[in-house]
Coordinates of C-alpha atoms in Angstrom, one line a residue:
Chain A
M1205 CA 0.1 -0.1 0.2
A1206 CA 2.6 2.6 0.9
K1207 CA 4.4 1.4 -2.0
N1208 CA 1.6 2.4 -4.0
Q1209 CA 1.3 5.6 -2.7
N1210 CA 4.6 6.5 -3.4
V1211 CA 4.6 5.4 -7.3
L1212 CA 1.1 7.5 -7.5
K1213 CA 3.0 10.2 -5.9
S1214 CA 5.3 10.3 -8.5
I1215 CA 2.7 11.1 -11.4
P1216 CA 1.6 13.9 -11.1
T1217 CA -1.5 13.9 -12.4
L1218 CA -2.7 11.3 -10.3
T1219 CA -2.4 13.1 -7.1
P1220 CA -5.7 14.8 -7.0
A1221 CA -7.4 11.5 -7.5
L1222 CA -5.6 10.0 -4.5
N1223 CA -6.5 13.2 -2.3
K1224 CA -10.0 12.5 -3.3
Q1225 CA -9.4 8.6 -1.9
R1226 CA -8.5 10.0 1.0
V1227 CA -11.5 12.3 1.6
K1228 CA -13.5 8.5 2.5
P1229 CA -12.6 7.5 6.0
R1230 CA -10.8 4.3 6.6
P1231 CA -13.1 1.9 8.0
F1232 CA -12.5 0.9 11.5
H1233 CA -10.5 -2.0 12.4
K1234 CA -13.0 -5.1 12.4
R1235 CA -12.4 -6.5 15.7
I1236 CA -12.2 -3.4 17.3
E1237 CA -15.8 -2.1 15.8
Q1238 CA -16.9 -5.6 17.4
I1239 CA -15.6 -5.6 20.7
I1240 CA -16.8 -1.7 20.7
G1241 CA -20.2 -2.6 19.6
Y1242 CA -20.3 -5.4 22.3
G1243 CA -18.9 -3.2 25.0
F1244 CA -21.5 -0.1 24.3
I1245 CA -24.7 -2.3 24.3
L1246 CA -23.0 -4.4 27.5
P1247 CA -24.7 -2.4 30.8
T1248 CA -28.1 -2.8 28.8
V1249 CA -27.7 -6.5 27.9
I1250 CA -27.0 -7.2 31.4
L1251 CA -29.5 -4.8 33.1
L1252 CA -32.3 -6.4 30.5
S1253 CA -31.9 -10.3 30.9
M1254 CA -32.0 -9.5 34.5
F1255 CA -34.8 -7.3 34.6
V1256 CA -36.9 -8.0 31.8
F1257 CA -36.0 -11.5 29.6
Y1258 CA -35.3 -14.0 33.2
P1259 CA -38.2 -12.5 34.7
F1260 CA -40.2 -13.1 31.8
L1261 CA -39.5 -16.7 31.3
Q1262 CA -39.3 -17.1 35.0
S1263 CA -43.2 -15.5 35.3
V1264 CA -44.1 -18.1 32.2
Y1265 CA -42.6 -21.2 34.2
L1266 CA -43.5 -20.2 38.0
S1267 CA -47.2 -20.5 36.6
F1268 CA -47.2 -24.2 36.2
F1269 CA -46.0 -24.7 39.3
M1270 CA -47.2 -24.5 43.5
T1271 CA -45.4 -22.0 45.5
D1272 CA -44.8 -22.0 49.0
P1273 CA -45.0 -18.0 50.7
L1274 CA -41.5 -17.9 50.5
G1275 CA -41.4 -18.3 46.3
N1276 CA -39.9 -21.6 46.3
I1277 CA -41.3 -23.9 44.1
V1278 CA -43.1 -26.7 45.7
G1279 CA -44.5 -28.7 43.1
F1280 CA -44.9 -29.1 38.9
V1281 CA -49.3 -28.7 38.5
G1282 CA -49.2 -28.4 34.9
L1283 CA -51.9 -26.6 33.2
Q1284 CA -53.9 -26.7 36.5
N1285 CA -53.2 -23.1 37.5
Y1286 CA -54.9 -22.0 34.0
V1287 CA -57.6 -24.4 34.8
D1288 CA -58.3 -23.2 38.3
L1289 CA -57.9 -19.5 37.3
F1290 CA -60.4 -19.6 34.4
T1291 CA -62.9 -21.8 36.0
S1292 CA -62.5 -18.9 39.1
K1293 CA -65.2 -16.8 39.9
E1294 CA -63.0 -14.0 41.6
F1295 CA -61.1 -14.2 37.9
L1296 CA -63.6 -14.0 35.9
G1297 CA -65.2 -11.3 37.8
S1298 CA -61.9 -9.5 37.3
L1299 CA -61.8 -9.5 33.8
K1300 CA -65.6 -8.6 33.3
T1301 CA -64.4 -5.4 35.9
T1302 CA -61.8 -4.4 33.8
F1303 CA -63.2 -4.5 30.8
L1304 CA -66.0 -2.7 31.9
F1305 CA -63.3 -0.1 33.5
A1306 CA -61.4 0.3 29.6
I1307 CA -65.1 0.7 28.3
F1308 CA -66.0 3.3 31.1
T1309 CA -62.4 5.2 30.8
V1310 CA -61.1 4.9 27.0
P1311 CA -64.1 6.2 25.1
T1312 CA -64.8 9.3 27.3
G1313 CA -61.3 10.0 27.5
I1314 CA -60.4 10.2 24.4
F1315 CA -63.6 12.7 23.2
I1316 CA -62.8 15.0 26.4
S1317 CA -59.0 15.1 25.3
L1318 CA -59.6 15.7 21.3
L1319 CA -62.3 18.0 21.9
L1320 CA -59.7 20.1 24.2
A1321 CA -57.1 19.9 21.4
V1322 CA -59.8 20.8 19.0
L1323 CA -60.6 23.8 20.9
T1324 CA -56.9 24.7 21.7
H1325 CA -55.4 24.0 18.1
N1326 CA -56.0 27.9 17.4
K1327 CA -54.0 31.0 17.0
L1328 CA -55.9 33.0 19.9
K1329 CA -54.5 34.9 22.4
G1330 CA -53.6 32.5 25.3
M1331 CA -53.9 29.2 23.5
R1332 CA -50.2 28.8 25.6
I1333 CA -52.0 28.8 28.7
F1334 CA -54.9 26.5 28.3
Q1335 CA -52.4 24.1 26.4
F1336 CA -50.3 24.1 29.7
I1337 CA -53.6 23.7 31.8
F1338 CA -54.5 20.8 30.0
A1339 CA -51.5 18.7 29.7
L1340 CA -51.2 19.3 33.6
P1341 CA -52.3 15.5 34.5
I1342 CA -49.2 14.7 32.9
A1343 CA -46.9 15.8 36.0
M1344 CA -49.8 14.3 38.2
S1345 CA -48.5 10.8 39.8
V1346 CA -51.2 8.3 40.5
G1347 CA -50.3 8.1 43.8
T1348 CA -50.8 11.8 44.9
S1349 CA -54.0 12.4 42.2
S1350 CA -55.7 8.9 44.3
I1351 CA -55.7 11.1 47.6
I1352 CA -57.1 14.4 45.9
W1353 CA -59.7 12.5 44.7
L1354 CA -60.5 10.4 47.9
L1355 CA -61.2 14.1 49.7
L1356 CA -63.1 15.2 46.7
F1357 CA -65.3 12.1 46.8
N1358 CA -66.2 12.5 50.6
P1359 CA -69.5 12.0 51.3
T1360 CA -70.2 14.3 53.8
S1361 CA -67.4 17.3 52.9
G1362 CA -66.2 16.1 49.6
V1363 CA -66.9 18.8 46.4
L1364 CA -68.7 16.4 44.6
N1365 CA -71.7 15.5 46.5
Y1366 CA -72.1 19.4 47.4
L1367 CA -72.0 20.4 43.7
L1368 CA -74.7 17.4 43.3
N1369 CA -76.8 19.1 46.6
L1370 CA -76.3 22.7 45.0
V1371 CA -78.1 21.3 42.0
G1372 CA -80.8 19.1 43.9
L1373 CA -79.7 16.3 43.7
E1374 CA -79.0 13.4 46.5
S1375 CA -75.6 12.5 47.8
I1376 CA -73.6 9.6 46.2
Q1377 CA -71.8 7.4 48.3
W1378 CA -69.5 7.6 45.4
L1379 CA -66.3 4.8 46.7
T1380 CA -68.6 2.6 49.1
D1381 CA -71.6 2.0 46.8
P1382 CA -71.1 -0.7 44.5
N1383 CA -73.2 0.2 41.9
W1384 CA -70.4 3.7 41.8
A1385 CA -67.2 2.7 43.1
L1386 CA -66.4 1.5 39.3
V1387 CA -67.7 4.7 37.9
S1388 CA -65.9 6.5 40.3
V1389 CA -62.9 5.3 39.7
S1390 CA -63.1 5.8 36.0
M1391 CA -64.1 9.5 36.2
M1392 CA -60.5 10.1 38.9
T1393 CA -58.8 8.2 36.0
I1394 CA -60.3 10.0 32.8
W1395 CA -58.8 12.9 34.3
L1396 CA -55.2 11.0 35.3
S1397 CA -54.8 10.1 31.5
L1398 CA -56.5 13.4 30.0
G1399 CA -52.6 15.2 29.9
L1400 CA -51.4 12.4 27.5
D1401 CA -53.7 11.9 25.6
Y1402 CA -54.4 15.5 24.7
I1403 CA -50.7 16.1 24.5
I1404 CA -50.7 13.2 21.3
L1405 CA -53.9 14.2 19.8
L1406 CA -52.8 18.2 19.9
A1407 CA -49.3 17.1 18.1
G1408 CA -51.4 15.3 16.1
L1409 CA -53.4 18.1 15.0
Q1410 CA -50.5 20.2 14.6
A1411 CA -48.9 18.1 11.6
I1412 CA -52.2 17.8 9.3
P1413 CA -50.7 20.8 6.9
K1414 CA -52.0 23.6 6.6
E1415 CA -52.8 23.8 3.3
L1416 CA -55.9 21.4 3.2
Y1417 CA -57.7 23.9 5.8
E1418 CA -56.8 26.4 3.3
S1419 CA -58.1 25.0 -0.1
A1420 CA -60.7 23.5 1.8
K1421 CA -61.9 27.4 2.8
I1422 CA -61.8 28.4 -0.9
D1423 CA -64.1 25.4 -1.7
G1424 CA -66.2 26.8 1.2
A1425 CA -66.5 24.5 3.6
G1426 CA -67.8 25.2 6.5
S1427 CA -65.9 24.5 9.6
F1428 CA -68.4 20.9 10.6
R1429 CA -67.5 20.0 6.9
I1430 CA -64.0 20.5 7.5
F1431 CA -63.9 18.9 11.0
S1432 CA -65.5 15.4 9.2
K1433 CA -63.7 15.9 6.2
I1434 CA -60.4 16.9 7.0
T1435 CA -59.9 16.9 10.7
I1436 CA -61.4 13.4 11.9
P1437 CA -59.9 11.6 8.4
M1438 CA -56.3 13.1 8.7
L1439 CA -55.9 12.6 12.9
S1440 CA -57.6 8.8 12.8
P1441 CA -54.3 7.4 12.7
T1442 CA -53.0 9.1 16.1
I1443 CA -56.6 8.9 17.5
F1444 CA -56.1 4.8 16.2
F1445 CA -52.9 5.1 18.2
V1446 CA -54.2 6.8 21.7
L1447 CA -56.9 4.2 21.7
I1448 CA -54.9 1.3 21.9
I1449 CA -52.2 2.8 24.5
S1450 CA -55.1 3.7 26.6
V1451 CA -56.7 0.3 26.6
I1452 CA -53.2 -1.1 27.8
Q1453 CA -53.1 1.6 30.5
A1454 CA -56.4 0.8 31.6
L1455 CA -55.4 -3.2 31.7
Q1456 CA -52.5 -2.4 33.8
A1457 CA -54.6 -0.1 36.1
F1458 CA -53.6 -0.5 40.0
G1459 CA -52.5 2.6 41.6
Q1460 CA -56.0 4.1 42.1
F1461 CA -57.9 0.7 42.9
N1462 CA -55.2 0.3 45.8
I1463 CA -55.8 3.8 47.6
L1464 CA -59.5 4.9 46.9
T1465 CA -61.3 1.3 46.6
G1466 CA -59.4 -1.7 47.6
G1467 CA -60.9 -3.6 45.1
G1468 CA -64.2 -3.3 46.7
P1469 CA -66.9 -3.1 47.4
M1470 CA -67.7 -6.3 47.3
K1471 CA -65.1 -6.7 44.7
S1472 CA -66.7 -4.3 42.1
T1473 CA -63.1 -2.5 41.7
N1474 CA -61.0 -6.0 41.7
V1475 CA -59.4 -5.1 38.5
F1476 CA -57.2 -7.2 37.0
V1477 CA -53.3 -6.0 38.2
F1478 CA -55.0 -5.5 41.8
S1479 CA -56.1 -9.2 41.9
L1480 CA -52.5 -10.0 40.4
Y1481 CA -51.3 -8.0 43.5
Q1482 CA -53.4 -10.0 45.7
E1483 CA -52.5 -13.3 44.4
A1484 CA -49.1 -12.3 45.0
F1485 CA -48.1 -10.4 47.3
V1486 CA -51.4 -10.7 50.3
N1487 CA -52.1 -14.6 49.7
F1488 CA -48.4 -15.1 48.9
Q1489 CA -49.4 -17.5 45.6
F1490 CA -46.6 -16.5 43.6
G1491 CA -47.4 -19.6 41.2
L1492 CA -50.7 -18.8 40.4
G1493 CA -50.0 -15.3 40.7
S1494 CA -47.6 -15.8 37.6
T1495 CA -50.5 -17.7 35.6
R1496 CA -52.4 -14.2 35.8
A1497 CA -49.2 -12.3 35.1
F1498 CA -48.9 -14.5 31.6
V1499 CA -52.7 -14.3 30.9
L1500 CA -52.1 -10.1 31.1
F1501 CA -49.1 -10.2 28.7
V1502 CA -51.1 -12.5 26.2
I1503 CA -53.9 -10.0 26.7
I1504 CA -52.0 -6.8 26.1
L1505 CA -49.8 -8.5 23.6
L1506 CA -53.2 -9.2 21.6
F1507 CA -53.6 -5.3 21.3
T1508 CA -50.1 -4.4 20.6
W1509 CA -50.6 -6.5 17.8
I1510 CA -53.7 -5.0 16.5
Q1511 CA -52.2 -1.8 16.6
F1512 CA -48.9 -3.3 14.6
K1513 CA -51.3 -5.0 12.3
F1514 CA -53.5 -2.1 11.8
G1515 CA -52.1 1.1 12.8
E1516 CA -48.6 1.2 11.8
K1517 CA -48.7 1.7 8.4
K1518 CA -50.9 5.0 8.6
V1519 CA -49.8 6.2 12.0
H1520 CA -47.0 9.2 11.3
Y1521 CA -45.1 9.8 14.2
Q1522 CA -43.8 13.4 14.1
Chain B
M801 CA -75.6 47.5 9.6
S802 CA -73.2 46.2 6.7
A803 CA -72.8 42.7 6.5
H804 CA -69.5 43.1 7.0
A805 CA -70.0 44.1 10.6
I806 CA -72.7 41.5 11.0
R807 CA -70.3 38.9 10.0
K808 CA -67.5 40.5 12.7
K809 CA -70.2 40.3 15.6
K810 CA -70.6 37.0 14.5
I811 CA -66.8 36.3 14.6
R812 CA -67.0 38.2 17.7
L813 CA -69.7 36.1 19.5
T814 CA -68.3 32.9 18.5
S815 CA -65.0 33.4 19.9
L816 CA -66.4 34.7 23.0
V817 CA -68.5 31.4 23.3
H818 CA -65.4 29.7 22.7
Y819 CA -63.2 31.4 25.3
L820 CA -66.3 30.3 27.9
V821 CA -66.5 26.7 27.6
L822 CA -62.5 26.7 27.3
V823 CA -62.6 28.2 30.8
I824 CA -65.0 26.1 32.4
L825 CA -63.1 23.2 31.0
A826 CA -60.2 24.6 32.4
I827 CA -61.2 24.8 36.0
I828 CA -62.6 21.6 36.0
V829 CA -59.1 20.1 34.7
I830 CA -57.1 22.1 37.3
Y831 CA -59.6 21.9 40.1
P832 CA -58.5 18.9 41.9
I833 CA -54.9 20.7 42.0
Y834 CA -55.9 23.9 43.0
F835 CA -58.1 21.8 45.6
A836 CA -54.9 20.9 47.3
F837 CA -52.9 23.9 47.1
S838 CA -55.3 26.0 48.4
Y839 CA -56.6 23.3 51.2
T840 CA -53.2 23.4 52.3
F841 CA -53.3 27.3 53.3
M842 CA -56.6 26.8 55.3
T843 CA -57.0 26.8 59.0
P844 CA -58.6 23.7 60.4
Q845 CA -62.0 25.9 61.2
E846 CA -62.1 26.9 57.1
V847 CA -61.9 23.2 56.2
S848 CA -64.5 21.9 58.7
T849 CA -67.4 24.5 57.4
A850 CA -70.5 22.6 56.5
T851 CA -69.8 23.9 52.8
P852 CA -66.6 23.7 50.9
N853 CA -64.7 26.5 51.2
F854 CA -62.5 27.4 47.4
F855 CA -60.7 30.3 49.0
P856 CA -58.2 30.7 51.9
N857 CA -59.0 33.5 53.8
S858 CA -55.0 34.1 54.3
L859 CA -51.8 32.4 53.4
Y860 CA -52.1 30.1 56.5
L861 CA -48.7 28.2 57.1
E862 CA -49.1 25.8 60.1
N863 CA -50.2 23.1 57.8
I864 CA -46.9 23.0 56.2
K865 CA -45.3 23.4 59.0
E866 CA -47.0 20.9 60.7
V867 CA -46.6 18.6 58.1
L868 CA -42.7 18.5 57.7
A869 CA -42.5 18.7 61.9
T870 CA -44.6 15.8 62.0
T871 CA -44.0 13.5 59.7
P872 CA -40.7 12.3 58.2
I873 CA -41.9 14.0 55.0
L874 CA -38.2 15.5 54.1
R875 CA -36.8 11.9 53.9
F876 CA -39.4 11.1 51.7
I877 CA -38.7 13.5 49.2
L878 CA -34.7 13.3 49.7
N879 CA -35.5 9.3 48.9
S880 CA -37.3 10.1 45.6
F881 CA -34.5 12.4 44.4
I882 CA -31.7 10.0 45.1
I883 CA -33.9 7.6 43.7
S884 CA -34.8 9.3 40.4
I885 CA -31.6 11.4 39.6
A886 CA -29.7 7.9 39.5
V887 CA -32.2 5.9 37.6
M888 CA -32.4 9.3 35.3
I889 CA -28.7 9.5 35.0
G890 CA -28.2 5.5 34.9
E891 CA -31.0 5.3 31.8
I892 CA -29.2 8.4 30.0
I893 CA -25.6 6.4 30.2
T894 CA -26.5 2.8 29.5
G895 CA -29.2 4.5 26.6
S896 CA -26.9 6.8 25.0
L897 CA -24.1 4.0 24.9
A898 CA -26.6 1.6 23.2
A899 CA -28.1 4.0 21.1
Y900 CA -24.6 4.9 19.7
A901 CA -24.0 1.0 19.0
F902 CA -27.0 0.3 17.7
A903 CA -26.5 3.6 15.0
F904 CA -23.0 3.8 14.1
V905 CA -21.1 0.7 15.3
R906 CA -21.1 -2.4 13.2
F907 CA -20.8 -5.5 15.0
K908 CA -22.6 -8.8 14.4
G909 CA -25.8 -9.7 15.5
R910 CA -26.9 -5.9 15.7
N911 CA -30.0 -6.1 13.9
I912 CA -31.5 -9.0 15.9
I913 CA -30.2 -7.7 19.5
F914 CA -31.8 -4.5 18.6
A915 CA -35.3 -6.3 17.4
L916 CA -34.9 -8.5 21.1
F917 CA -34.7 -5.0 23.1
L918 CA -37.4 -3.5 21.2
A919 CA -39.4 -6.5 21.5
T920 CA -39.5 -6.4 25.8
L921 CA -41.7 -3.4 24.6
M922 CA -44.1 -5.7 24.6
V923 CA -43.7 -6.7 28.2
P924 CA -45.7 -4.6 30.4
S925 CA -43.7 -4.1 34.0
E926 CA -46.6 -6.1 35.9
V927 CA -45.7 -9.6 34.1
T928 CA -42.5 -9.6 35.5
L929 CA -43.4 -8.2 38.9
I930 CA -43.3 -11.4 40.5
P931 CA -39.9 -13.0 39.5
R932 CA -38.3 -9.4 39.9
Y933 CA -39.6 -9.0 43.8
L934 CA -38.4 -12.6 44.5
M935 CA -35.1 -11.5 42.8
M936 CA -35.0 -8.9 44.6
Q937 CA -35.7 -10.9 48.2
A938 CA -33.1 -13.1 46.9
F939 CA -30.1 -10.5 46.4
G940 CA -31.3 -8.7 50.1
W941 CA -32.0 -5.5 48.6
M942 CA -35.6 -5.5 50.0
D943 CA -35.8 -1.9 51.3
T944 CA -32.7 -1.0 50.0
Y945 CA -32.1 2.0 47.7
Q946 CA -30.7 -0.1 45.0
G947 CA -33.6 -2.3 44.9
L948 CA -35.7 0.7 44.0
I949 CA -32.8 2.1 41.5
V950 CA -31.0 -0.7 39.8
P951 CA -34.2 -2.5 38.1
H952 CA -34.9 0.9 35.9
L953 CA -31.6 1.7 35.0
A954 CA -31.8 0.6 31.4
T955 CA -34.6 1.5 29.1
V956 CA -35.2 0.5 25.7
F957 CA -37.7 3.4 25.6
G958 CA -34.5 5.7 26.3
I959 CA -32.4 3.8 23.6
F960 CA -35.0 4.1 20.7
L961 CA -35.4 7.7 21.6
L962 CA -31.7 8.6 21.7
R963 CA -31.0 6.2 18.4
Q964 CA -33.4 7.8 16.4
F965 CA -32.1 11.5 17.1
F966 CA -28.1 10.2 16.8
M967 CA -29.1 9.0 13.2
Q968 CA -30.8 12.3 12.1
L969 CA -27.2 14.0 13.1
P970 CA -25.2 15.7 10.0
K971 CA -22.7 12.6 9.0
E972 CA -20.2 15.4 7.8
L973 CA -19.3 15.7 11.5
M974 CA -18.7 12.1 12.6
E975 CA -16.4 11.7 9.1
A976 CA -14.8 14.9 9.8
A977 CA -13.5 13.5 13.0
R978 CA -12.9 9.8 11.6
M979 CA -10.2 11.7 9.2
D980 CA -8.3 13.2 12.4
G981 CA -8.2 9.7 13.2
A982 CA -11.1 9.8 16.3
G983 CA -12.2 6.2 17.7
H984 CA -15.7 5.4 18.3
L985 CA -15.3 6.6 22.2
R986 CA -13.8 10.0 21.2
I987 CA -16.5 10.5 18.9
F988 CA -19.0 9.6 21.0
L989 CA -18.1 11.8 24.1
T990 CA -16.9 14.8 22.2
I991 CA -19.6 14.7 19.1
I992 CA -22.9 12.5 19.5
L993 CA -23.0 13.1 23.2
P994 CA -22.7 17.4 22.9
L995 CA -25.1 17.6 19.6
S996 CA -27.7 15.2 21.8
R997 CA -28.8 17.5 24.4
P998 CA -32.3 18.3 23.4
A999 CA -32.8 14.4 23.1
I1000 CA -30.7 13.7 26.4
G1001 CA -33.1 16.3 28.0
T1002 CA -36.0 14.8 26.6
L1003 CA -35.1 11.3 28.2
G1004 CA -33.7 12.8 31.6
V1005 CA -36.9 15.0 32.0
Y1006 CA -39.1 12.0 30.7
S1007 CA -37.5 9.2 33.1
F1008 CA -37.2 11.5 36.5
L1009 CA -40.8 12.0 36.3
N1010 CA -41.9 8.8 35.7
T1011 CA -39.5 7.7 38.2
W1012 CA -40.8 10.5 40.8
N1013 CA -44.2 9.3 39.7
Q1014 CA -43.9 5.3 40.5
Y1015 CA -46.3 3.1 42.7
L1016 CA -46.7 -0.2 42.6
W1017 CA -42.8 -1.0 42.5
P1018 CA -41.6 0.9 45.6
L1019 CA -45.0 -0.3 46.9
L1020 CA -43.4 -3.5 47.2
M1021 CA -40.0 -2.6 47.8
T1022 CA -40.4 -0.3 50.8
N1023 CA -41.1 -2.0 54.5
S1024 CA -39.4 0.8 56.6
E1025 CA -40.2 4.5 57.0
E1026 CA -37.6 5.5 56.4
M1027 CA -36.6 3.7 52.7
R1028 CA -40.1 5.1 51.0
P1029 CA -40.2 7.6 48.1
V1030 CA -42.7 10.4 48.9
Q1031 CA -45.5 8.6 46.3
I1032 CA -45.6 6.1 48.8
G1033 CA -45.0 8.0 52.1
I1034 CA -48.1 10.4 51.6
T1035 CA -50.3 7.4 50.8
M1036 CA -49.5 6.2 54.0
L1037 CA -49.9 9.8 55.5
Q1038 CA -53.6 9.5 54.4
D1039 CA -54.3 6.1 56.1
E1040 CA -53.1 7.4 59.4
E1041 CA -57.0 8.1 60.9
F1042 CA -56.1 11.0 63.1
M1043 CA -54.4 12.9 59.7
S1044 CA -56.5 16.2 59.4
W1045 CA -57.4 16.6 55.1
N1046 CA -55.0 19.9 55.6
I1047 CA -52.1 17.9 56.7
V1048 CA -52.1 15.4 54.1
L1049 CA -53.1 18.1 51.4
A1050 CA -49.9 19.9 52.7
G1051 CA -48.2 16.7 52.0
V1052 CA -49.4 16.1 48.7
T1053 CA -48.7 19.8 47.8
I1054 CA -44.9 19.4 48.8
A1055 CA -44.7 16.2 46.6
L1056 CA -46.6 18.0 43.8
I1057 CA -43.9 20.7 43.9
P1058 CA -40.9 19.2 41.9
S1059 CA -42.9 17.3 39.4
L1060 CA -45.1 20.7 38.4
L1061 CA -41.8 22.4 37.9
L1062 CA -40.8 19.8 36.2
L1063 CA -43.7 20.4 33.8
V1064 CA -43.4 24.2 33.6
F1065 CA -39.7 24.2 32.5
G1066 CA -39.5 20.8 30.5
L1067 CA -43.3 20.7 29.2
K1068 CA -41.4 21.0 25.6
Q1069 CA -38.9 18.1 26.3
L1070 CA -41.6 16.0 27.4
V1071 CA -43.9 16.3 24.2
A1072 CA -41.1 15.6 22.1
G1073 CA -40.7 12.3 24.3
I1074 CA -44.4 11.3 24.0
T1075 CA -44.6 12.1 20.5
A1076 CA -41.5 10.2 19.9
G1077 CA -43.1 7.0 21.4
A1078 CA -46.1 7.7 23.4
V1079 CA -44.7 5.0 26.0
K1080 CA -45.6 6.1 29.6
Q1081 CA -44.8 3.3 32.1

């Protein structure tokens, strides 16, 4: 190589070509490249193996075993845990409650955040303040929000019953009436997840090209027509995306149930993760708990797959 | 009246209605937070009236003083800061290293490993909860900072976010550095990292807020009062029967301040993070 360079240098007309070749950086040494690559991902590989891959396999494994309260395996039971689970009234009830919870929270939450996004997507004065306010719940944790709402739901001195009484309605036992408890937790959850849904939908609105609106206006379309013929179709991938992540979040809800209702009254708010928590960390049935965990994984995988299958092509991430 | 004037009047009326609707909705959305703040500054008499009070009569500071004096809330806050900052720094380090490797380094199995990493996004943390808990018990990490920090030090969301950003950086800069004889480590430290401050900021805000607001994992991991992060500590205050609303809400207010400040100063970063992947754990 060095020899060749000397030869080339001796021919004046070829020097520029040589320089040009030198502009292209030399590739890194192959073995060093391998070492650097593995070295850089090593911390993540170790952490994910320990805290995601291994526990995931262990969870599947445990779901076929009986365990003692310390988590030690007592005996192989095969599919018995799964048979027990799907014949358990408590579990089927909790599945039903979870889906009800998703039905209560997801469509209403998306409708409200869409309304807020549409109302604040314009150049009117003060919109940034409103945008900040509607994004606020994103900063709220499930812990502090639950405490606040626990006091708002208070049957004697809470503000919700005060407002009901003000308009002549009777007080509601928000968290202790089995007919109301799930609705109440749903109200609080809609509020809590409003910030996230709102931010995503507003970003989706902002990504719609302005030219579309302008040409529609020139064609004389009214604002309702513009909304139904341009905004909604253009926004539908984003709405679909919010729909799927909201369903998945509803399936994972735990904190608000643990603080507000403790799964009661009469198991009326015994949602999936709450019942998993009870089984594993109150009854210390880690095997049965893992069975629930695996079922949860399959259900969530199904929704992720739906998102992937039907949403991916159309969703433009900004 | 001319047609023009009528039209102008109509526009003014619709924007008035528009604002009215927005103000009502804003009040509903902000009320729970306002409620916590306002009750923090009310006297016990103001709270115990038959009809709820909406405005404190004065800036009454005794609740704050009492919650600071009678509960370990400062300790809870300190714990939350230690945990959140450690997780944030850890996620930035592991995430940027791995993102760099996936974006710029050629090594065997790169695509398969990346796909495997992305697959973990489909495993919700509740699914792996039980074995992780048993593992922490076996390590003797229950009720320790490492038990609250180490399991969260790597995030695939962070890798994904940073990798996307790295790949958008101008290639010429890297090539120039390579011609100067710079190796991967130097390019990573002196070119990629300084240029990626916006993306790193996004990941930082995101992971701090997520860790600060965590509930289920710290609930399982902490037994003693002095190890509790603020989210768990606060809910335990509420469990104690004798606690009055003002005291509990004074605690809530104190716990809320860091996350609200983060929202005020980091909303832009947060929005960037959400719209990049929209993953909230």
